[in-house]
Every structure is written in C-alpha cells, then in structure tokens.
Amino acid sequence: MAMAKSDLSDLGTSMEWAVSEVQKQQAESLVRMEALRKQHLDWEAAVKSMLQQIRDTFSEEVETSARVELKRGSSTLSQRSTHFAGARELQKLRNSTARQDSPPVAIASSPTGPTAPSGTALTVRRHRTRSSENSRMLEEILSQPGSPERPRSNRIQGVLAWIVESTVFECVTGFVILLNMILIGAEAEMKVKGQVTDWAENIERFFLALYTVELLMRFAVGRWPLFRSGWFLLDFFLVCLGLLALVVIPTIEQGAQEGFEQVLIVRGLRLLRLARVLRMVHRFKVVWPHISGLLSAWDTMVSTTGLIMIWLYIFGCVALEFITTDAELLADPATTSIVKENFGSLPKATLTLLQFVTMDAIANVYYPLVMAKPVLIIYFLPLLMFLSIGLMNLVTAVLVEHALEHASQEAEHARLNQKQRSPA
C-alpha cells in the first residue's frame, strides 16, 4: 500500500510538471504570435508608404514630361491652330474628359492659340488621340466588305461528305443492294416458270437510278482520286453496264433488248459490295477478318492456281503415254471404259486429274487402274501427296495466316486509337 501511494504521488508530480510545461509553451506561443502580428502591421505600413511614394513620383514624372512636351510643341501650335481652334474641338475634349472621370481641363484663349493644359489634360488628350486612331482604324475595317462567305458548292460538298462517309449511308446502300438481289432471284424464278416479269424492267431502272445517284454523290466528294479505288471502279463498271443495257441500247435498237438481258447477269456482282457493308456493321466484325484474308490473298491463290494447272498438264501428258496407249488396260473390260472416258485425250486427262485437287470420287478412277496394273501407284501417289494433301492444305494455311495478320493489324489499330483517346 505504501508503494502504491508513492507511485501515485510520483504520477501526480509528473502530471503537474507536464501541465506547467504546456502552459509555458502556450505563453511563449502567444508572445510569438503577438510579435508576428506587430511585424505584419509594420510590413503593411511600409508597403503602403512605398506605394504612396511610387504614386507621387510617377505623377511628378508625368507632369514634368507633359510640361517639356508642351514647351517643345508651343512653337508649332500657332502654325497648326486650325487643328485646335474652334469651340467644337474644345467642347469635345471637355466632354471626353468628363466621361473618363478625369479632372476638368482648364484651357484659356491666347493671342497665339489655346493656353497650355495641365499634365493630366495632356495625358488625356494623347490617350484620346491614340484611341481615336484605333477607332478610326476599326471603323475602316468594319466599313470594308466582310469576308466572303463560304461558297455554296463547298457547303454542299461538306454535307455530301458527311452523308457518304456515315455508317448509316453504307448500311442503307447495302440494304438496297440486297433487296435488288432478292428481286433479281425472284425475276429469274418467275421467268423459268413462264410467269409475267414485265415489272422487273421498271424496278431495275429504279434501282439503277439509285445506284447512279450514289455514284455521283461519291464522285462529288472524292473526285478523280476515287478511280484508284477498286470498290469505286466496280460500282462505275456496274452502273455503266446497267445504263448501256437499260437506257442506251433500247433507245438505239429495240430488238437488242433480249440479247442484253443476259448481260445483266453481271448485276450479281453487286453482292461483292456487301462485303464492304459487312465491315461497317458491328455484329459482322468477326466475319470481316476472313473476308479480308480472302481479298488480300489473291496473289497467293492465283499463283497456286497456275502451279496446279502446270502440274495437271504435266501429269496429263504422262497419262497419255502410260495409260491411254497401254494395251493391257485397253484389253481389260474393267478398265477399257475408264481409259477411253477419262484419259482418251489430253483435255479429258487433265479434267480427270482435276478431281484429285477436289478429291471428287477419285477412287472410281484410280482404284480399278491400280488393281489392274499395280505399277500405276507410282503415278497416282504423287498426285495424292502434292495436290490432294500438300498443296491444298498449304493454301488453307496461307489464307489463315492472312486472316490472322489482318486481325493483328486491326487490334494494333484499335489499341493506338484507344491510346490517343485516353488522357495523357
């Protein structure tokens, strides 16, 4: 108990000492704050005194310079009295000075002209002279005819560009093309069944008018550089072909209409334009990489087709030597019909070997021949390996590579656009 009481007494003593220290610090803080307040007041008074001295010095300098300028120009005032004489000018000066809330200018007449005004009046006059010059310049600018308005043709071209480059315009164009294709199919079906299709000619003229207007709108926006675009050249070719078949030829020769109806089969090429429309629609963006891969792999497909044709021609010539003229195959009843029908000539042999590219029922061709003469497996095996398996799979791989490359480019382009839109 004694130890507990001693601990409590020590704790009370330490607390009293801590409180006294805090009170001392508060007192010192108050003293310092009072010193800072006095220092702030002294600084404020010093700043006000300095500002007053600057104002007095500036006003004295302005008045002195005005007097010097007045003395220099007093000798010429008499020669230019026409510019300052008259009550109207003096009244204007008084009115302008009064409007600016400046002290009134006291001017008295003298035998040689007006008496010298005060420094403030001279400063006002100089300011008024500069203001009048600026006002005169502004009035001259305003009095001039305004800048010519934007030519009407440019405004129309801007509106057409906004319409043509919009996604809605592309979608509407695609819908019109698709509707035209549906009606072309309906016309062909009705013609086969012997039904009346007189309505189709007028509808085709209507669609041709729409295509012509669309082509003119695109040309008005893009002008001559559009002829470098494959899409525009396709549109231009189809529209010219339609105008030739539906407008020009019927007006020249009435009987030629039936012959040119077959030419209008090319109208089906308009379906190619739907590929461009599919790219603009969000839900078809998954399909567009495949379409782009096909469009960008034309050189690969053309070179592959040429290689296939050379391969088929070589093997067709070999077939004429080893199959067409083979006595055993011609003597065998199971193979003689196959040899004559499929390898009777070079075109027949080449067309038969084309089945190995598509693998179209090729077993009916090579199986009886190999069973009758097994050595022919040496002839048919390279065809199966290189044409049916190797070359066609290689073409598929190239198409997939083009599609993946295009998808990578689209992703990189989207990433750059997102980076540009995001704030730095």
Short mmCIF file of C-alpha atoms in Angstrom, two decimals:
data_model
loop_
_atom_site.label_atom_id
_atom_site.label_comp_id
_atom_site.label_asym_id
_atom_site.label_seq_id
_atom_site.Cartn_x
_atom_site.Cartn_y
_atom_site.Cartn_z
CA MET A 1 0.00 0.00 0.00
CA ALA A 2 2.83 2.36 0.82
CA MET A 3 4.45 1.65 -2.52
CA ALA A 4 1.18 2.27 -4.35
CA LYS A 5 0.75 5.63 -2.62
CA SER A 6 4.29 6.61 -3.51
CA ASP A 7 3.68 5.68 -7.16
CA LEU A 8 0.51 7.76 -7.23
CA SER A 9 2.31 10.73 -5.74
CA ASP A 10 5.08 10.43 -8.33
CA LEU A 11 2.49 10.23 -11.12
CA GLY A 12 0.72 13.35 -9.82
CA THR A 13 4.01 15.23 -9.63
CA SER A 14 4.92 14.29 -13.20
CA MET A 15 1.49 15.32 -14.46
CA GLU A 16 1.75 18.71 -12.73
CA TRP A 17 5.14 19.24 -14.31
CA ALA A 18 3.80 18.30 -17.75
CA VAL A 19 0.84 20.68 -17.39
CA SER A 20 3.11 23.51 -16.31
CA GLU A 21 5.36 22.88 -19.31
CA VAL A 22 2.35 23.01 -21.64
CA GLN A 23 1.24 26.31 -20.05
CA LYS A 24 4.73 27.75 -20.54
CA GLN A 25 4.72 26.71 -24.20
CA GLN A 26 1.29 28.31 -24.69
CA ALA A 27 2.52 31.56 -23.13
CA GLU A 28 5.58 31.56 -25.38
CA SER A 29 3.37 30.88 -28.41
CA LEU A 30 1.14 33.83 -27.53
CA VAL A 31 4.17 36.10 -27.23
CA ARG A 32 5.49 34.96 -30.59
CA MET A 33 2.08 35.38 -32.25
CA GLU A 34 1.86 38.93 -30.89
CA ALA A 35 5.32 39.66 -32.28
CA LEU A 36 4.29 38.27 -35.67
CA ARG A 37 1.15 40.43 -35.64
CA LYS A 38 3.17 43.56 -34.93
CA GLN A 39 5.66 42.63 -37.63
CA HIS A 40 2.82 42.11 -40.10
CA LEU A 41 1.39 45.54 -39.26
CA ASP A 42 4.82 47.13 -39.72
CA TRP A 43 5.21 45.45 -43.12
CA GLU A 44 1.75 46.57 -44.18
CA ALA A 45 2.52 50.18 -43.22
CA ALA A 46 5.85 50.02 -45.06
CA VAL A 47 4.18 48.67 -48.22
CA LYS A 48 1.54 51.40 -48.13
CA SER A 49 4.26 54.03 -47.70
CA MET A 50 6.21 52.64 -50.65
CA LEU A 51 3.09 52.60 -52.85
CA GLN A 52 2.34 56.21 -51.93
CA GLN A 53 5.90 57.24 -52.79
CA ILE A 54 5.64 55.43 -56.14
CA ARG A 55 2.37 57.21 -56.96
CA ASP A 56 3.81 60.62 -56.04
CA THR A 57 6.98 60.02 -58.04
CA PHE A 58 5.04 58.76 -61.06
CA SER A 59 2.65 61.74 -61.04
CA GLU A 60 5.58 64.18 -60.78
CA GLU A 61 7.36 62.50 -63.71
CA VAL A 62 4.20 62.56 -65.84
CA GLU A 63 3.61 66.24 -65.09
CA THR A 64 7.27 67.12 -65.82
CA SER A 65 7.25 65.22 -69.14
CA ALA A 66 3.97 66.86 -70.09
CA ARG A 67 5.43 70.32 -69.45
CA VAL A 68 8.52 69.51 -71.52
CA GLU A 69 6.40 68.26 -74.40
CA LEU A 70 4.19 71.33 -74.11
CA LYS A 71 7.22 73.66 -74.35
CA ARG A 72 8.53 71.79 -77.39
CA GLY A 73 5.20 71.96 -79.19
CA SER A 74 4.23 75.51 -78.23
CA SER A 75 6.19 76.90 -81.20
CA THR A 76 4.13 74.89 -83.66
CA LEU A 77 0.74 75.44 -82.08
CA SER A 78 0.31 78.74 -83.86
CA GLN A 79 1.02 77.09 -87.23
CA ARG A 80 -1.47 74.33 -86.56
CA SER A 81 -4.17 76.47 -84.99
CA THR A 82 -6.67 75.13 -87.49
CA HIS A 83 -6.39 71.73 -85.86
CA PHE A 84 -7.06 73.03 -82.34
CA ALA A 85 -9.09 76.21 -82.83
CA GLY A 86 -12.83 76.27 -82.54
CA ALA A 87 -15.22 75.68 -79.76
CA ARG A 88 -16.37 72.33 -81.11
CA GLU A 89 -12.99 70.68 -80.64
CA LEU A 90 -12.62 72.15 -77.17
CA GLN A 91 -16.12 71.03 -76.22
CA LYS A 92 -15.41 67.50 -77.48
CA LEU A 93 -12.25 67.44 -75.37
CA ARG A 94 -14.16 68.56 -72.28
CA ASN A 95 -16.91 66.01 -72.87
CA SER A 96 -14.45 63.15 -73.38
CA THR A 97 -12.53 64.22 -70.27
CA ALA A 98 -15.71 64.34 -68.22
CA ARG A 99 -16.78 60.91 -69.46
CA GLN A 100 -13.49 59.43 -68.32
CA ASP A 101 -13.99 60.90 -64.77
CA SER A 102 -10.78 62.90 -65.08
CA PRO A 103 -10.29 66.36 -63.58
CA PRO A 104 -11.63 69.16 -65.79
CA VAL A 105 -9.15 70.68 -68.19
CA ALA A 106 -8.78 74.43 -67.87
CA ILE A 107 -7.98 75.99 -71.22
CA ALA A 108 -7.95 79.71 -71.92
CA SER A 109 -7.59 81.56 -75.17
CA SER A 110 -4.45 83.44 -76.03
CA PRO A 111 -3.45 85.55 -78.94
CA THR A 112 -1.49 82.67 -80.43
CA GLY A 113 -3.86 79.83 -79.63
CA PRO A 114 -5.06 77.84 -76.67
CA THR A 115 -3.23 78.06 -73.39
CA ALA A 116 -1.25 75.04 -72.25
CA PRO A 117 -3.38 72.44 -70.48
CA SER A 118 -2.29 70.68 -67.32
CA GLY A 119 -0.30 67.41 -67.30
CA THR A 120 -3.40 65.33 -66.75
CA ALA A 121 -5.23 67.05 -69.61
CA LEU A 122 -2.31 66.48 -71.96
CA THR A 123 -2.16 62.81 -70.99
CA VAL A 124 -5.90 62.52 -71.62
CA ARG A 125 -5.51 64.24 -74.99
CA ARG A 126 -2.69 61.90 -76.03
CA HIS A 127 -4.73 58.89 -74.90
CA ARG A 128 -7.72 60.26 -76.78
CA THR A 129 -5.64 60.77 -79.91
CA ARG A 130 -4.44 57.15 -79.84
CA SER A 131 -7.97 55.95 -79.09
CA SER A 132 -9.34 57.98 -81.99
CA GLU A 133 -6.73 56.49 -84.31
CA ASN A 134 -7.61 52.98 -83.17
CA SER A 135 -11.31 53.78 -83.50
CA ARG A 136 -10.74 55.16 -87.00
CA MET A 137 -8.81 52.02 -87.96
CA LEU A 138 -11.57 49.82 -86.51
CA GLU A 139 -14.22 51.77 -88.40
CA GLU A 140 -12.25 51.35 -91.63
CA ILE A 141 -12.03 47.62 -91.06
CA LEU A 142 -15.72 47.40 -90.27
CA SER A 143 -16.62 49.60 -93.23
CA GLN A 144 -14.83 47.24 -95.59
CA PRO A 145 -16.93 44.48 -97.12
CA GLY A 146 -16.93 41.41 -94.93
CA SER A 147 -15.00 38.32 -95.75
CA PRO A 148 -16.67 36.36 -98.48
CA GLU A 149 -18.97 33.68 -97.27
CA ARG A 150 -18.09 30.09 -97.81
CA PRO A 151 -19.02 29.12 -101.37
CA ARG A 152 -22.24 27.27 -101.62
CA SER A 153 -20.57 24.45 -103.56
CA ASN A 154 -18.19 23.81 -100.65
CA ARG A 155 -21.09 23.68 -98.19
CA ILE A 156 -22.92 21.21 -100.41
CA GLN A 157 -19.77 19.11 -100.77
CA GLY A 158 -19.33 19.09 -97.00
CA VAL A 159 -22.90 17.88 -96.48
CA LEU A 160 -22.43 15.19 -99.14
CA ALA A 161 -19.18 14.08 -97.49
CA TRP A 162 -20.94 13.82 -94.11
CA ILE A 163 -23.68 11.70 -95.71
CA VAL A 164 -21.45 9.46 -97.83
CA GLU A 165 -18.94 8.74 -95.06
CA SER A 166 -21.57 7.83 -92.49
CA THR A 167 -22.25 4.25 -91.42
CA VAL A 168 -25.98 4.71 -91.98
CA PHE A 169 -25.41 5.51 -95.65
CA GLU A 170 -23.32 2.35 -96.10
CA CYS A 171 -25.96 0.23 -94.37
CA VAL A 172 -28.79 1.72 -96.45
CA THR A 173 -26.78 1.11 -99.62
CA GLY A 174 -26.17 -2.48 -98.59
CA PHE A 175 -29.88 -2.97 -97.87
CA VAL A 176 -30.78 -1.60 -101.32
CA ILE A 177 -28.27 -3.95 -102.98
CA LEU A 178 -29.57 -6.94 -101.03
CA LEU A 179 -33.16 -6.07 -101.94
CA ASN A 180 -32.13 -5.77 -105.58
CA MET A 181 -30.53 -9.21 -105.46
CA ILE A 182 -33.68 -10.74 -103.96
CA LEU A 183 -35.79 -9.25 -106.74
CA ILE A 184 -33.33 -10.50 -109.37
CA GLY A 185 -33.67 -14.02 -107.97
CA ALA A 186 -37.48 -13.71 -107.93
CA GLU A 187 -37.41 -12.50 -111.54
CA ALA A 188 -35.27 -15.45 -112.65
CA GLU A 189 -37.53 -17.93 -110.84
CA MET A 190 -40.69 -16.45 -112.37
CA LYS A 191 -39.14 -16.42 -115.85
CA VAL A 192 -38.30 -20.13 -115.59
CA LYS A 193 -41.90 -20.89 -114.60
CA GLY A 194 -43.21 -18.86 -117.55
CA GLN A 195 -44.79 -16.12 -115.46
CA VAL A 196 -45.00 -12.45 -116.43
CA THR A 197 -41.93 -10.41 -115.48
CA ASP A 198 -42.67 -7.06 -117.11
CA TRP A 199 -42.46 -5.36 -113.72
CA ALA A 200 -38.82 -6.35 -113.33
CA GLU A 201 -37.57 -3.96 -116.02
CA ASN A 202 -39.09 -0.89 -114.37
CA ILE A 203 -37.84 -1.94 -110.93
CA GLU A 204 -34.35 -2.46 -112.33
CA ARG A 205 -34.43 1.04 -113.81
CA PHE A 206 -35.42 2.37 -110.39
CA PHE A 207 -32.50 0.62 -108.72
CA LEU A 208 -30.20 1.79 -111.49
CA ALA A 209 -31.26 5.38 -110.78
CA LEU A 210 -30.42 4.88 -107.10
CA TYR A 211 -27.02 3.45 -107.95
CA THR A 212 -26.32 6.32 -110.34
CA VAL A 213 -27.19 8.91 -107.69
CA GLU A 214 -24.98 7.12 -105.17
CA LEU A 215 -22.09 7.02 -107.65
CA LEU A 216 -22.44 10.73 -108.41
CA MET A 217 -22.51 11.56 -104.69
CA ARG A 218 -19.33 9.61 -104.09
CA PHE A 219 -17.65 11.25 -107.08
CA ALA A 220 -18.70 14.72 -105.90
CA VAL A 221 -16.94 14.05 -102.59
CA GLY A 222 -13.83 12.15 -103.68
CA ARG A 223 -13.42 13.42 -107.28
CA TRP A 224 -10.80 11.86 -109.57
CA PRO A 225 -8.67 10.08 -106.94
CA LEU A 226 -11.61 7.70 -106.48
CA PHE A 227 -10.65 5.94 -109.70
CA ARG A 228 -7.74 4.43 -107.77
CA SER A 229 -10.20 2.54 -105.57
CA GLY A 230 -11.26 -0.93 -106.62
CA TRP A 231 -14.69 -0.54 -104.99
CA PHE A 232 -15.42 2.63 -106.95
CA LEU A 233 -14.25 1.05 -110.21
CA LEU A 234 -16.59 -1.89 -109.57
CA ASP A 235 -19.50 0.50 -108.94
CA PHE A 236 -18.62 2.53 -112.03
CA PHE A 237 -18.45 -0.58 -114.23
CA LEU A 238 -21.79 -1.93 -113.00
CA VAL A 239 -23.58 1.41 -113.37
CA CYS A 240 -22.20 1.94 -116.89
CA LEU A 241 -23.20 -1.60 -117.84
CA GLY A 242 -26.71 -1.04 -116.50
CA LEU A 243 -27.07 2.27 -118.33
CA LEU A 244 -25.88 0.61 -121.52
CA ALA A 245 -28.29 -2.31 -121.23
CA LEU A 246 -31.38 -0.48 -119.92
CA VAL A 247 -31.11 3.02 -121.40
CA VAL A 248 -28.72 3.33 -124.33
CA ILE A 249 -29.33 0.11 -126.27
CA PRO A 250 -33.18 0.17 -126.06
CA THR A 251 -33.25 3.71 -127.43
CA ILE A 252 -30.98 2.78 -130.36
CA GLU A 253 -32.32 -0.62 -131.33
CA GLN A 254 -35.50 -2.08 -129.91
CA GLY A 255 -34.72 -5.69 -130.82
CA ALA A 256 -31.41 -5.78 -129.00
CA GLN A 257 -33.07 -5.75 -125.59
CA GLU A 258 -33.36 -9.54 -125.38
CA GLY A 259 -29.67 -10.06 -126.06
CA PHE A 260 -28.63 -7.63 -123.39
CA GLU A 261 -30.85 -9.19 -120.76
CA GLN A 262 -28.21 -11.89 -120.43
CA VAL A 263 -25.57 -9.22 -119.89
CA LEU A 264 -27.49 -8.09 -116.82
CA ILE A 265 -26.43 -11.31 -115.10
CA VAL A 266 -23.37 -9.27 -114.12
CA ARG A 267 -25.70 -7.45 -111.74
CA GLY A 268 -24.99 -10.27 -109.36
CA LEU A 269 -21.53 -8.82 -108.87
CA ARG A 270 -23.18 -6.20 -106.70
CA LEU A 271 -23.16 -8.81 -103.98
CA LEU A 272 -19.41 -8.20 -103.72
CA ARG A 273 -20.18 -4.75 -102.37
CA LEU A 274 -21.96 -6.31 -99.42
CA ALA A 275 -18.53 -7.29 -98.10
CA ARG A 276 -17.78 -3.61 -97.59
CA VAL A 277 -21.09 -3.11 -95.83
CA LEU A 278 -20.49 -6.08 -93.53
CA ARG A 279 -17.36 -4.39 -92.26
CA MET A 280 -19.38 -1.38 -91.09
CA VAL A 281 -21.82 -3.47 -89.04
CA HIS A 282 -20.67 -4.29 -85.52
CA ARG A 283 -22.08 -7.78 -85.35
CA PHE A 284 -20.27 -8.83 -88.56
CA LYS A 285 -16.81 -7.70 -87.43
CA VAL A 286 -15.98 -11.32 -86.59
CA VAL A 287 -16.56 -12.30 -90.24
CA TRP A 288 -14.59 -9.40 -91.69
CA PRO A 289 -11.08 -10.82 -90.93
CA HIS A 290 -11.94 -13.89 -93.04
CA ILE A 291 -13.25 -11.74 -95.88
CA SER A 292 -10.17 -9.54 -95.69
CA GLY A 293 -7.96 -12.63 -95.71
CA LEU A 294 -9.59 -13.82 -98.94
CA LEU A 295 -9.31 -10.40 -100.56
CA SER A 296 -5.66 -9.95 -99.59
CA ALA A 297 -4.63 -13.48 -100.69
CA TRP A 298 -5.46 -13.08 -104.37
CA ASP A 299 -1.81 -13.27 -105.40
CA THR A 300 -1.37 -16.49 -103.43
CA MET A 301 -4.46 -18.10 -104.93
CA VAL A 302 -3.55 -17.03 -108.48
CA SER A 303 -0.03 -18.40 -108.17
CA THR A 304 -1.39 -21.61 -106.63
CA THR A 305 -3.87 -22.00 -109.48
CA GLY A 306 -1.09 -21.56 -112.03
CA LEU A 307 1.04 -24.15 -110.25
CA ILE A 308 -1.88 -26.60 -110.18
CA MET A 309 -2.56 -26.13 -113.89
CA ILE A 310 1.10 -26.78 -114.76
CA TRP A 311 1.11 -29.85 -112.52
CA LEU A 312 -2.07 -31.21 -114.12
CA TYR A 313 -0.79 -30.56 -117.63
CA ILE A 314 2.44 -32.45 -116.98
CA PHE A 315 0.66 -35.41 -115.42
CA GLY A 316 -1.91 -35.34 -118.25
CA CYS A 317 0.86 -35.75 -120.79
CA VAL A 318 2.32 -38.60 -118.72
CA ALA A 319 -1.13 -40.24 -118.57
CA LEU A 320 -1.35 -40.26 -122.37
CA GLU A 321 1.95 -42.15 -122.51
CA PHE A 322 1.38 -44.71 -119.75
CA ILE A 323 -2.42 -45.12 -119.52
CA THR A 324 -4.11 -44.16 -122.81
CA THR A 325 -1.78 -46.23 -125.01
CA ASP A 326 -1.41 -49.17 -122.61
CA ALA A 327 -2.51 -52.37 -124.37
CA GLU A 328 -3.26 -54.31 -121.20
CA LEU A 329 -5.62 -51.65 -119.86
CA LEU A 330 -7.38 -51.35 -123.21
CA ALA A 331 -7.79 -55.13 -123.41
CA ASP A 332 -9.23 -55.45 -119.90
CA PRO A 333 -13.04 -54.95 -119.94
CA ALA A 334 -12.96 -53.47 -116.40
CA THR A 335 -10.58 -50.67 -117.35
CA THR A 336 -11.13 -50.03 -121.06
CA SER A 337 -14.16 -47.78 -120.43
CA ILE A 338 -12.26 -45.83 -117.76
CA VAL A 339 -9.30 -45.28 -120.08
CA LYS A 340 -11.44 -44.13 -123.01
CA GLU A 341 -13.78 -41.87 -120.98
CA ASN A 342 -11.23 -40.32 -118.62
CA PHE A 343 -7.90 -40.49 -120.47
CA GLY A 344 -8.97 -40.54 -124.12
CA SER A 345 -7.37 -37.13 -124.87
CA LEU A 346 -5.22 -34.52 -123.17
CA PRO A 347 -8.19 -32.29 -122.15
CA LYS A 348 -10.03 -35.35 -120.76
CA ALA A 349 -6.95 -36.48 -118.85
CA THR A 350 -6.37 -33.00 -117.42
CA LEU A 351 -10.02 -32.67 -116.38
CA THR A 352 -9.93 -36.11 -114.77
CA LEU A 353 -6.81 -35.25 -112.81
CA LEU A 354 -8.55 -32.09 -111.61
CA GLN A 355 -10.70 -34.42 -109.49
CA PHE A 356 -7.58 -35.15 -107.45
CA VAL A 357 -7.49 -31.47 -106.42
CA THR A 358 -11.03 -31.55 -105.08
CA MET A 359 -10.92 -35.29 -104.22
CA ASP A 360 -14.18 -35.76 -106.11
CA ALA A 361 -14.81 -39.53 -106.35
CA ILE A 362 -11.22 -40.20 -107.39
CA ALA A 363 -11.38 -43.80 -106.12
CA ASN A 364 -13.59 -44.71 -109.09
CA VAL A 365 -10.75 -43.63 -111.37
CA TYR A 366 -7.51 -44.83 -109.86
CA TYR A 367 -8.69 -47.94 -107.95
CA PRO A 368 -9.59 -50.14 -111.00
CA LEU A 369 -6.44 -49.00 -112.84
CA VAL A 370 -4.12 -49.72 -109.91
CA MET A 371 -5.75 -53.12 -109.33
CA ALA A 372 -5.27 -54.00 -113.00
CA LYS A 373 -1.71 -52.63 -113.15
CA PRO A 374 -0.15 -52.02 -109.69
CA VAL A 375 2.82 -50.13 -111.09
CA LEU A 376 0.48 -47.16 -111.71
CA ILE A 377 0.56 -46.45 -107.98
CA ILE A 378 3.84 -44.65 -108.74
CA TYR A 379 1.82 -42.31 -110.99
CA PHE A 380 -1.17 -41.67 -108.72
CA LEU A 381 0.70 -41.41 -105.41
CA PRO A 382 2.44 -38.05 -106.20
CA LEU A 383 -0.93 -36.66 -107.27
CA LEU A 384 -2.45 -37.61 -103.94
CA MET A 385 0.50 -36.34 -101.93
CA PHE A 386 1.14 -33.00 -103.60
CA LEU A 387 -2.26 -31.98 -104.98
CA SER A 388 -4.86 -33.51 -102.68
CA ILE A 389 -2.98 -33.23 -99.40
CA GLY A 390 0.02 -30.91 -99.55
CA LEU A 391 -0.84 -28.06 -101.89
CA MET A 392 -4.46 -27.51 -100.82
CA ASN A 393 -3.56 -27.56 -97.12
CA LEU A 394 -0.78 -25.09 -97.88
CA VAL A 395 -3.31 -22.74 -99.49
CA THR A 396 -5.54 -23.05 -96.43
CA ALA A 397 -2.60 -22.21 -94.17
CA VAL A 398 -1.78 -19.14 -96.26
CA LEU A 399 -5.38 -17.91 -96.07
CA VAL A 400 -5.45 -18.40 -92.30
CA GLU A 401 -2.13 -16.56 -91.99
CA HIS A 402 -3.51 -13.60 -93.93
CA ALA A 403 -6.62 -13.55 -91.73
CA LEU A 404 -4.57 -13.64 -88.53
CA GLU A 405 -2.26 -10.90 -89.81
CA HIS A 406 -5.24 -8.70 -90.61
CA ALA A 407 -6.73 -9.37 -87.18
CA SER A 408 -3.42 -8.40 -85.57
CA GLN A 409 -3.32 -5.16 -87.56
CA GLU A 410 -6.89 -4.35 -86.56
CA ALA A 411 -6.08 -4.97 -82.90
CA GLU A 412 -2.98 -2.75 -83.10
CA HIS A 413 -5.01 -0.02 -84.81
CA ALA A 414 -7.69 -0.24 -82.12
CA ARG A 415 -5.02 -0.08 -79.40
CA LEU A 416 -3.49 3.05 -80.91
CA ASN A 417 -6.91 4.70 -81.18
CA GLN A 418 -7.67 3.85 -77.57
CA LYS A 419 -4.30 5.28 -76.53
CA GLN A 420 -5.00 8.52 -78.41
CA ARG A 421 -8.45 8.87 -76.82
CA SER A 422 -7.22 8.22 -73.29
CA PRO A 423 -5.98 11.31 -71.41
CA ALA A 424 -2.24 11.71 -71.06
#
